[in-house]
Amino acid sequence: MNKKYIVGLVALVACVATSFASRKDEVTLVLVPRDEVSMRIGKDISTFYPTLLISYQLGANGAVSLHGWTGSEWVNVSPEKFREGTFFRAGPDSALIVEAAGAPVPETLVPPDAWCGAVYKVATTDPRAMIHLIGQYFDFKYKVWSTFSKNYGLSMDAINPGGLNVAWYHKPLRENLKNRSSAGFDDLQHWVAIRHPAPVLEEEPAAEEPPATEEPVAQPEMETPEDPVVNPFEDAAPEAVVLGPGEAEAQPAKVQGK
């Protein structure tokens, strides 16, 4: 196996393992190009992990149009609100940007450090490579790898060549006896760390409070209502035309999800 691929893989795994121990407990901003496959992969990710899914479309002279996935439809997110970080109800812990080869995202679409600490990029929209790198980033469990394998007609070895979270009992014996293939490790050339998370500062332990002299009065138990489905976006206006940065978006029209 090529040495540089091994070094790259170790760097990616170390970054993910140390900075993002459990993405189930985090909100990730996922920014994808407005093409059918990328948007579909983004929506599939949002079914497994807390996600702020944004699709973007680039126009001439730096023009950009943004839409957020509410879980049932795409709604407009203005470029101004995106830069200010006022388009969401709960801010992201990290961001993952997907960009097409030869079509880099402008700096205005890189989330500012003020409202998103860590930012990473996948510089390809090839479905196999996208799923491979995104799966490493989110630390896909076997069930998630299997779902993506079936949904996109790709073998497990193609999207997960390193066998991440695939135990021996998930495969026939003959598969376990095979040598691990190096295919797919060149996908790491598409992985870019734009900004790592800020180090966590240790807090001094709080002073212990003296024990209460009286026992608290027991309160009657209340039934907890089911959590309603909440639109994760503050800016829920319909779609707008592609405009340049700083321009107001007038008379938007709604786009239904695909």
PDB file of C-alpha atoms in Angstrom:
ATOM      1  CA  MET A   1       0.000   0.000   0.000  1.00  0.00           C
ATOM      2  CA  ASN A   2       1.352   3.468  -0.871  1.00  0.00           C
ATOM      3  CA  LYS A   3       2.979   5.124   2.159  1.00  0.00           C
ATOM      4  CA  LYS A   4       1.440   8.555   1.525  1.00  0.00           C
ATOM      5  CA  TYR A   5      -2.052   7.017   1.536  1.00  0.00           C
ATOM      6  CA  ILE A   6      -1.367   5.408   4.917  1.00  0.00           C
ATOM      7  CA  VAL A   7      -0.123   8.731   6.339  1.00  0.00           C
ATOM      8  CA  GLY A   8      -3.172  10.528   4.950  1.00  0.00           C
ATOM      9  CA  LEU A   9      -5.555   7.931   6.352  1.00  0.00           C
ATOM     10  CA  VAL A  10      -3.952   8.112   9.799  1.00  0.00           C
ATOM     11  CA  ALA A  11      -4.239  11.918   9.769  1.00  0.00           C
ATOM     12  CA  LEU A  12      -7.929  11.796   8.818  1.00  0.00           C
ATOM     13  CA  VAL A  13      -8.803   9.128  11.369  1.00  0.00           C
ATOM     14  CA  ALA A  14      -6.845  10.899  14.118  1.00  0.00           C
ATOM     15  CA  CYS A  15      -8.564  14.189  13.367  1.00  0.00           C
ATOM     16  CA  VAL A  16     -12.009  12.648  13.402  1.00  0.00           C
ATOM     17  CA  ALA A  17     -11.387  10.504  16.473  1.00  0.00           C
ATOM     18  CA  THR A  18      -9.918  13.251  18.644  1.00  0.00           C
ATOM     19  CA  SER A  19     -12.114  16.170  17.610  1.00  0.00           C
ATOM     20  CA  PHE A  20     -15.465  14.507  17.017  1.00  0.00           C
ATOM     21  CA  ALA A  21     -15.999  11.646  19.439  1.00  0.00           C
ATOM     22  CA  SER A  22     -19.748  11.371  18.887  1.00  0.00           C
ATOM     23  CA  ARG A  23     -21.479  13.165  16.030  1.00  0.00           C
ATOM     24  CA  LYS A  24     -24.811  11.870  17.316  1.00  0.00           C
ATOM     25  CA  ASP A  25     -24.487  14.554  20.008  1.00  0.00           C
ATOM     26  CA  GLU A  26     -23.454  17.334  17.615  1.00  0.00           C
ATOM     27  CA  VAL A  27     -25.034  19.423  14.871  1.00  0.00           C
ATOM     28  CA  THR A  28     -23.102  19.397  11.596  1.00  0.00           C
ATOM     29  CA  LEU A  29     -23.596  21.939   8.834  1.00  0.00           C
ATOM     30  CA  VAL A  30     -23.451  20.017   5.543  1.00  0.00           C
ATOM     31  CA  LEU A  31     -23.104  22.223   2.470  1.00  0.00           C
ATOM     32  CA  VAL A  32     -23.617  20.466  -0.896  1.00  0.00           C
ATOM     33  CA  PRO A  33     -23.824  21.618  -4.527  1.00  0.00           C
ATOM     34  CA  ARG A  34     -27.320  21.807  -5.977  1.00  0.00           C
ATOM     35  CA  ASP A  35     -27.133  18.652  -8.063  1.00  0.00           C
ATOM     36  CA  GLU A  36     -29.405  15.640  -7.706  1.00  0.00           C
ATOM     37  CA  VAL A  37     -26.930  13.115  -6.317  1.00  0.00           C
ATOM     38  CA  SER A  38     -25.173  15.460  -3.875  1.00  0.00           C
ATOM     39  CA  MET A  39     -28.489  16.679  -2.484  1.00  0.00           C
ATOM     40  CA  ARG A  40     -29.732  13.099  -2.162  1.00  0.00           C
ATOM     41  CA  ILE A  41     -26.618  12.052  -0.235  1.00  0.00           C
ATOM     42  CA  GLY A  42     -27.019  15.101   1.986  1.00  0.00           C
ATOM     43  CA  LYS A  43     -30.632  14.228   2.774  1.00  0.00           C
ATOM     44  CA  ASP A  44     -29.653  10.630   3.548  1.00  0.00           C
ATOM     45  CA  ILE A  45     -27.023  11.865   6.004  1.00  0.00           C
ATOM     46  CA  SER A  46     -29.636  14.038   7.712  1.00  0.00           C
ATOM     47  CA  THR A  47     -31.727  10.937   8.490  1.00  0.00           C
ATOM     48  CA  PHE A  48     -28.906   9.521  10.654  1.00  0.00           C
ATOM     49  CA  TYR A  49     -27.234  12.590  12.178  1.00  0.00           C
ATOM     50  CA  PRO A  50     -28.290  16.041  13.472  1.00  0.00           C
ATOM     51  CA  THR A  51     -27.699  18.117  10.367  1.00  0.00           C
ATOM     52  CA  LEU A  52     -28.160  21.609   8.987  1.00  0.00           C
ATOM     53  CA  LEU A  53     -28.307  20.700   5.297  1.00  0.00           C
ATOM     54  CA  ILE A  54     -27.714  23.566   2.853  1.00  0.00           C
ATOM     55  CA  SER A  55     -27.608  23.310  -0.943  1.00  0.00           C
ATOM     56  CA  TYR A  56     -25.829  25.991  -2.929  1.00  0.00           C
ATOM     57  CA  GLN A  57     -25.773  27.134  -6.537  1.00  0.00           C
ATOM     58  CA  LEU A  58     -23.055  29.370  -7.927  1.00  0.00           C
ATOM     59  CA  GLY A  59     -23.678  31.949 -10.624  1.00  0.00           C
ATOM     60  CA  ALA A  60     -21.660  34.482 -12.561  1.00  0.00           C
ATOM     61  CA  ASN A  61     -19.552  37.146 -10.819  1.00  0.00           C
ATOM     62  CA  GLY A  62     -19.674  35.475  -7.412  1.00  0.00           C
ATOM     63  CA  ALA A  63     -23.452  35.122  -7.350  1.00  0.00           C
ATOM     64  CA  VAL A  64     -24.805  32.489  -4.969  1.00  0.00           C
ATOM     65  CA  SER A  65     -28.170  31.002  -4.020  1.00  0.00           C
ATOM     66  CA  LEU A  66     -28.695  28.969  -0.844  1.00  0.00           C
ATOM     67  CA  HIS A  67     -31.505  26.662   0.296  1.00  0.00           C
ATOM     68  CA  GLY A  68     -31.963  24.731   3.522  1.00  0.00           C
ATOM     69  CA  TRP A  69     -33.634  21.322   3.919  1.00  0.00           C
ATOM     70  CA  THR A  70     -36.354  21.408   6.589  1.00  0.00           C
ATOM     71  CA  GLY A  71     -36.980  17.666   6.425  1.00  0.00           C
ATOM     72  CA  SER A  72     -39.837  18.041   3.958  1.00  0.00           C
ATOM     73  CA  GLU A  73     -38.918  20.878   1.601  1.00  0.00           C
ATOM     74  CA  TRP A  74     -36.177  23.295   0.547  1.00  0.00           C
ATOM     75  CA  VAL A  75     -36.466  26.865   1.818  1.00  0.00           C
ATOM     76  CA  ASN A  76     -34.485  29.980   1.010  1.00  0.00           C
ATOM     77  CA  VAL A  77     -31.518  31.042   3.125  1.00  0.00           C
ATOM     78  CA  SER A  78     -30.214  34.494   2.191  1.00  0.00           C
ATOM     79  CA  PRO A  79     -26.442  34.944   1.742  1.00  0.00           C
ATOM     80  CA  GLU A  80     -26.542  37.737   4.323  1.00  0.00           C
ATOM     81  CA  LYS A  81     -28.131  35.561   6.997  1.00  0.00           C
ATOM     82  CA  PHE A  82     -25.677  32.770   6.193  1.00  0.00           C
ATOM     83  CA  ARG A  83     -22.646  35.000   6.730  1.00  0.00           C
ATOM     84  CA  GLU A  84     -24.151  36.457   9.914  1.00  0.00           C
ATOM     85  CA  GLY A  85     -25.080  33.014  11.255  1.00  0.00           C
ATOM     86  CA  THR A  86     -28.714  33.969  11.876  1.00  0.00           C
ATOM     87  CA  PHE A  87     -30.390  31.391   9.628  1.00  0.00           C
ATOM     88  CA  PHE A  88     -30.506  28.533  12.153  1.00  0.00           C
ATOM     89  CA  ARG A  89     -32.274  27.835  15.452  1.00  0.00           C
ATOM     90  CA  ALA A  90     -29.361  25.828  16.897  1.00  0.00           C
ATOM     91  CA  GLY A  91     -25.844  26.520  15.629  1.00  0.00           C
ATOM     92  CA  PRO A  92     -23.532  23.813  14.227  1.00  0.00           C
ATOM     93  CA  ASP A  93     -20.569  22.332  16.066  1.00  0.00           C
ATOM     94  CA  SER A  94     -18.724  21.748  12.795  1.00  0.00           C
ATOM     95  CA  ALA A  95     -19.169  22.092   9.046  1.00  0.00           C
ATOM     96  CA  LEU A  96     -18.551  19.803   6.091  1.00  0.00           C
ATOM     97  CA  ILE A  97     -18.444  21.430   2.643  1.00  0.00           C
ATOM     98  CA  VAL A  98     -18.757  19.381  -0.550  1.00  0.00           C
ATOM     99  CA  GLU A  99     -17.569  20.993  -3.750  1.00  0.00           C
ATOM    100  CA  ALA A 100     -17.404  19.803  -7.347  1.00  0.00           C
ATOM    101  CA  ALA A 101     -13.998  19.309  -8.965  1.00  0.00           C
ATOM    102  CA  GLY A 102     -12.955  22.537 -10.676  1.00  0.00           C
ATOM    103  CA  ALA A 103     -15.719  24.546  -8.971  1.00  0.00           C
ATOM    104  CA  PRO A 104     -14.379  25.630  -5.569  1.00  0.00           C
ATOM    105  CA  VAL A 105     -16.766  27.323  -3.163  1.00  0.00           C
ATOM    106  CA  PRO A 106     -16.134  31.049  -2.577  1.00  0.00           C
ATOM    107  CA  GLU A 107     -14.797  32.259   0.752  1.00  0.00           C
ATOM    108  CA  THR A 108     -18.241  33.686   1.550  1.00  0.00           C
ATOM    109  CA  LEU A 109     -19.548  30.108   1.908  1.00  0.00           C
ATOM    110  CA  VAL A 110     -16.912  29.104   4.464  1.00  0.00           C
ATOM    111  CA  PRO A 111     -18.682  29.467   7.840  1.00  0.00           C
ATOM    112  CA  PRO A 112     -17.049  32.173   9.996  1.00  0.00           C
ATOM    113  CA  ASP A 113     -15.256  31.106  13.150  1.00  0.00           C
ATOM    114  CA  ALA A 114     -17.701  33.248  15.152  1.00  0.00           C
ATOM    115  CA  TRP A 115     -20.476  30.655  14.782  1.00  0.00           C
ATOM    116  CA  CYS A 116     -18.741  27.489  13.555  1.00  0.00           C
ATOM    117  CA  GLY A 117     -15.379  26.376  14.872  1.00  0.00           C
ATOM    118  CA  ALA A 118     -14.270  23.415  12.746  1.00  0.00           C
ATOM    119  CA  VAL A 119     -14.637  23.324   8.948  1.00  0.00           C
ATOM    120  CA  TYR A 120     -13.659  20.501   6.570  1.00  0.00           C
ATOM    121  CA  LYS A 121     -14.088  19.984   2.842  1.00  0.00           C
ATOM    122  CA  VAL A 122     -14.637  17.095   0.428  1.00  0.00           C
ATOM    123  CA  ALA A 123     -13.419  18.303  -2.962  1.00  0.00           C
ATOM    124  CA  THR A 124     -15.317  15.841  -5.175  1.00  0.00           C
ATOM    125  CA  THR A 125     -18.904  14.997  -6.054  1.00  0.00           C
ATOM    126  CA  ASP A 126     -18.120  11.462  -7.217  1.00  0.00           C
ATOM    127  CA  PRO A 127     -20.720   9.464  -5.223  1.00  0.00           C
ATOM    128  CA  ARG A 128     -18.383   6.622  -4.228  1.00  0.00           C
ATOM    129  CA  ALA A 129     -15.600   8.923  -3.021  1.00  0.00           C
ATOM    130  CA  MET A 130     -18.100  11.267  -1.333  1.00  0.00           C
ATOM    131  CA  ILE A 131     -19.687   8.450   0.659  1.00  0.00           C
ATOM    132  CA  HIS A 132     -16.268   7.034   1.568  1.00  0.00           C
ATOM    133  CA  LEU A 133     -14.949  10.340   2.977  1.00  0.00           C
ATOM    134  CA  ILE A 134     -18.212  11.432   4.576  1.00  0.00           C
ATOM    135  CA  GLY A 135     -18.528   7.998   6.173  1.00  0.00           C
ATOM    136  CA  GLN A 136     -15.059   8.376   7.684  1.00  0.00           C
ATOM    137  CA  TYR A 137     -15.946  11.866   8.896  1.00  0.00           C
ATOM    138  CA  PHE A 138     -19.160  10.778  10.615  1.00  0.00           C
ATOM    139  CA  ASP A 139     -17.687   7.434  11.719  1.00  0.00           C
ATOM    140  CA  PHE A 140     -20.504   5.490  10.005  1.00  0.00           C
ATOM    141  CA  LYS A 141     -21.573   2.389  11.865  1.00  0.00           C
ATOM    142  CA  TYR A 142     -22.110  -0.842   9.935  1.00  0.00           C
ATOM    143  CA  LYS A 143     -25.859  -0.231   9.565  1.00  0.00           C
ATOM    144  CA  VAL A 144     -25.240   3.167   7.956  1.00  0.00           C
ATOM    145  CA  TRP A 145     -22.559   1.826   5.609  1.00  0.00           C
ATOM    146  CA  SER A 146     -24.951  -0.959   4.605  1.00  0.00           C
ATOM    147  CA  THR A 147     -27.778   1.511   3.936  1.00  0.00           C
ATOM    148  CA  PHE A 148     -25.617   3.690   1.673  1.00  0.00           C
ATOM    149  CA  SER A 149     -24.272   0.597  -0.098  1.00  0.00           C
ATOM    150  CA  LYS A 150     -27.804  -0.562  -0.958  1.00  0.00           C
ATOM    151  CA  ASN A 151     -29.231   2.887  -1.759  1.00  0.00           C
ATOM    152  CA  TYR A 152     -26.487   3.783  -4.234  1.00  0.00           C
ATOM    153  CA  GLY A 153     -25.749   0.357  -5.717  1.00  0.00           C
ATOM    154  CA  LEU A 154     -22.139   0.372  -4.526  1.00  0.00           C
ATOM    155  CA  SER A 155     -20.326  -2.486  -2.826  1.00  0.00           C
ATOM    156  CA  MET A 156     -19.257  -2.181   0.801  1.00  0.00           C
ATOM    157  CA  ASP A 157     -15.608  -2.506  -0.251  1.00  0.00           C
ATOM    158  CA  ALA A 158     -16.018   0.364  -2.726  1.00  0.00           C
ATOM    159  CA  ILE A 159     -17.401   2.895  -0.239  1.00  0.00           C
ATOM    160  CA  ASN A 160     -15.629   1.553   2.835  1.00  0.00           C
ATOM    161  CA  PRO A 161     -12.293   0.119   1.636  1.00  0.00           C
ATOM    162  CA  GLY A 162     -10.771   0.388   5.101  1.00  0.00           C
ATOM    163  CA  GLY A 163     -13.534  -1.717   6.652  1.00  0.00           C
ATOM    164  CA  LEU A 164     -14.468   0.954   9.221  1.00  0.00           C
ATOM    165  CA  ASN A 165     -16.866  -0.539  11.809  1.00  0.00           C
ATOM    166  CA  VAL A 166     -17.265  -3.744   9.766  1.00  0.00           C
ATOM    167  CA  ALA A 167     -16.789  -6.675  12.154  1.00  0.00           C
ATOM    168  CA  TRP A 168     -15.759 -10.174  11.113  1.00  0.00           C
ATOM    169  CA  TYR A 169     -19.304 -11.468  11.656  1.00  0.00           C
ATOM    170  CA  HIS A 170     -20.672  -8.998   9.103  1.00  0.00           C
ATOM    171  CA  LYS A 171     -18.942 -10.890   6.278  1.00  0.00           C
ATOM    172  CA  PRO A 172     -18.606 -14.481   5.083  1.00  0.00           C
ATOM    173  CA  LEU A 173     -15.460 -16.348   6.168  1.00  0.00           C
ATOM    174  CA  ARG A 174     -13.903 -16.204   2.702  1.00  0.00           C
ATOM    175  CA  GLU A 175     -14.163 -12.405   2.779  1.00  0.00           C
ATOM    176  CA  ASN A 176     -12.342 -12.261   6.122  1.00  0.00           C
ATOM    177  CA  LEU A 177      -9.475 -14.287   4.681  1.00  0.00           C
ATOM    178  CA  LYS A 178      -8.894 -11.815   1.847  1.00  0.00           C
ATOM    179  CA  ASN A 179      -6.111  -9.271   2.033  1.00  0.00           C
ATOM    180  CA  ARG A 180      -7.385  -5.740   2.561  1.00  0.00           C
ATOM    181  CA  SER A 181      -7.426  -3.853  -0.733  1.00  0.00           C
ATOM    182  CA  SER A 182      -5.807  -0.404  -1.010  1.00  0.00           C
ATOM    183  CA  ALA A 183      -8.486   0.718  -3.495  1.00  0.00           C
ATOM    184  CA  GLY A 184     -10.143   3.955  -2.458  1.00  0.00           C
ATOM    185  CA  PHE A 185      -7.353   5.292  -0.281  1.00  0.00           C
ATOM    186  CA  ASP A 186      -6.484   7.832  -2.982  1.00  0.00           C
ATOM    187  CA  ASP A 187      -9.796   9.498  -2.082  1.00  0.00           C
ATOM    188  CA  LEU A 188      -7.856  11.232   0.699  1.00  0.00           C
ATOM    189  CA  GLN A 189      -6.497  13.672  -1.880  1.00  0.00           C
ATOM    190  CA  HIS A 190     -10.011  15.166  -1.887  1.00  0.00           C
ATOM    191  CA  TRP A 191     -10.059  15.719   1.892  1.00  0.00           C
ATOM    192  CA  VAL A 192      -9.184  19.242   3.113  1.00  0.00           C
ATOM    193  CA  ALA A 193      -9.082  20.524   6.692  1.00  0.00           C
ATOM    194  CA  ILE A 194      -9.992  24.210   6.423  1.00  0.00           C
ATOM    195  CA  ARG A 195     -10.129  24.861  10.155  1.00  0.00           C
ATOM    196  CA  HIS A 196      -9.671  22.521  13.102  1.00  0.00           C
ATOM    197  CA  PRO A 197     -11.719  22.913  16.284  1.00  0.00           C
ATOM    198  CA  ALA A 198     -10.394  25.275  18.939  1.00  0.00           C
ATOM    199  CA  PRO A 199      -8.783  23.506  21.915  1.00  0.00           C
ATOM    200  CA  VAL A 200     -11.051  22.987  24.901  1.00  0.00           C
ATOM    201  CA  LEU A 201      -9.847  24.888  27.974  1.00  0.00           C
ATOM    202  CA  GLU A 202     -10.076  23.104  31.289  1.00  0.00           C
ATOM    203  CA  GLU A 203     -12.375  24.808  33.773  1.00  0.00           C
ATOM    204  CA  GLU A 204     -11.631  25.053  37.458  1.00  0.00           C
ATOM    205  CA  PRO A 205     -13.894  22.829  39.541  1.00  0.00           C
ATOM    206  CA  ALA A 206     -16.790  24.706  41.116  1.00  0.00           C
ATOM    207  CA  ALA A 207     -16.837  25.060  44.877  1.00  0.00           C
ATOM    208  CA  GLU A 208     -19.034  22.516  46.593  1.00  0.00           C
ATOM    209  CA  GLU A 209     -22.226  23.860  48.101  1.00  0.00           C
ATOM    210  CA  PRO A 210     -23.061  22.955  51.705  1.00  0.00           C
ATOM    211  CA  PRO A 211     -25.668  20.210  52.045  1.00  0.00           C
ATOM    212  CA  ALA A 212     -29.278  21.332  52.408  1.00  0.00           C
ATOM    213  CA  THR A 213     -30.673  21.185  55.923  1.00  0.00           C
ATOM    214  CA  GLU A 214     -34.155  20.306  54.745  1.00  0.00           C
ATOM    215  CA  GLU A 215     -35.218  17.535  52.417  1.00  0.00           C
ATOM    216  CA  PRO A 216     -36.775  18.846  49.210  1.00  0.00           C
ATOM    217  CA  VAL A 217     -40.485  18.350  48.752  1.00  0.00           C
ATOM    218  CA  ALA A 218     -41.221  15.703  46.119  1.00  0.00           C
ATOM    219  CA  GLN A 219     -42.891  17.158  43.021  1.00  0.00           C
ATOM    220  CA  PRO A 220     -45.591  15.276  41.111  1.00  0.00           C
ATOM    221  CA  GLU A 221     -44.316  13.591  37.970  1.00  0.00           C
ATOM    222  CA  MET A 222     -45.369  15.212  34.713  1.00  0.00           C
ATOM    223  CA  GLU A 223     -45.768  13.438  31.420  1.00  0.00           C
ATOM    224  CA  THR A 224     -43.194  14.543  28.887  1.00  0.00           C
ATOM    225  CA  PRO A 225     -44.851  15.496  25.586  1.00  0.00           C
ATOM    226  CA  GLU A 226     -43.388  14.170  22.362  1.00  0.00           C
ATOM    227  CA  ASP A 227     -40.923  16.522  20.687  1.00  0.00           C
ATOM    228  CA  PRO A 228     -42.606  18.268  17.730  1.00  0.00           C
ATOM    229  CA  VAL A 229     -40.891  18.389  14.340  1.00  0.00           C
ATOM    230  CA  VAL A 230     -39.155  21.772  14.294  1.00  0.00           C
ATOM    231  CA  ASN A 231     -37.875  23.565  11.226  1.00  0.00           C
ATOM    232  CA  PRO A 232     -34.123  23.953  11.963  1.00  0.00           C
ATOM    233  CA  PHE A 233     -33.923  27.180   9.981  1.00  0.00           C
ATOM    234  CA  GLU A 234     -34.904  30.657  11.134  1.00  0.00           C
ATOM    235  CA  ASP A 235     -34.996  32.042   7.597  1.00  0.00           C
ATOM    236  CA  ALA A 236     -37.844  30.007   6.081  1.00  0.00           C
ATOM    237  CA  ALA A 237     -38.685  32.241   3.125  1.00  0.00           C
ATOM    238  CA  PRO A 238     -39.236  30.501  -0.239  1.00  0.00           C
ATOM    239  CA  GLU A 239     -36.620  30.232  -2.964  1.00  0.00           C
ATOM    240  CA  ALA A 240     -34.965  33.311  -4.472  1.00  0.00           C
ATOM    241  CA  VAL A 241     -33.231  33.821  -7.798  1.00  0.00           C
ATOM    242  CA  VAL A 242     -29.447  33.644  -7.957  1.00  0.00           C
ATOM    243  CA  LEU A 243     -28.090  37.034  -6.840  1.00  0.00           C
ATOM    244  CA  GLY A 244     -24.717  38.493  -6.052  1.00  0.00           C
ATOM    245  CA  PRO A 245     -23.462  38.852  -2.466  1.00  0.00           C
ATOM    246  CA  GLY A 246     -25.079  41.714  -0.563  1.00  0.00           C
ATOM    247  CA  GLU A 247     -28.120  42.001  -2.819  1.00  0.00           C
ATOM    248  CA  ALA A 248     -31.639  41.705  -1.399  1.00  0.00           C
ATOM    249  CA  GLU A 249     -33.725  38.713  -2.519  1.00  0.00           C
ATOM    250  CA  ALA A 250     -37.087  39.845  -3.813  1.00  0.00           C
ATOM    251  CA  GLN A 251     -40.327  37.880  -4.403  1.00  0.00           C
ATOM    252  CA  PRO A 252     -38.990  34.341  -3.809  1.00  0.00           C
ATOM    253  CA  ALA A 253     -40.750  31.240  -5.092  1.00  0.00           C
ATOM    254  CA  LYS A 254     -40.960  27.937  -3.178  1.00  0.00           C
ATOM    255  CA  VAL A 255     -39.102  24.840  -4.341  1.00  0.00           C
ATOM    256  CA  GLN A 256     -40.326  21.404  -3.324  1.00  0.00           C
ATOM    257  CA  GLY A 257     -37.838  18.829  -2.151  1.00  0.00           C
ATOM    258  CA  LYS A 258     -36.720  16.129  -4.532  1.00  0.00           C
TER     259      LYS A 258
END
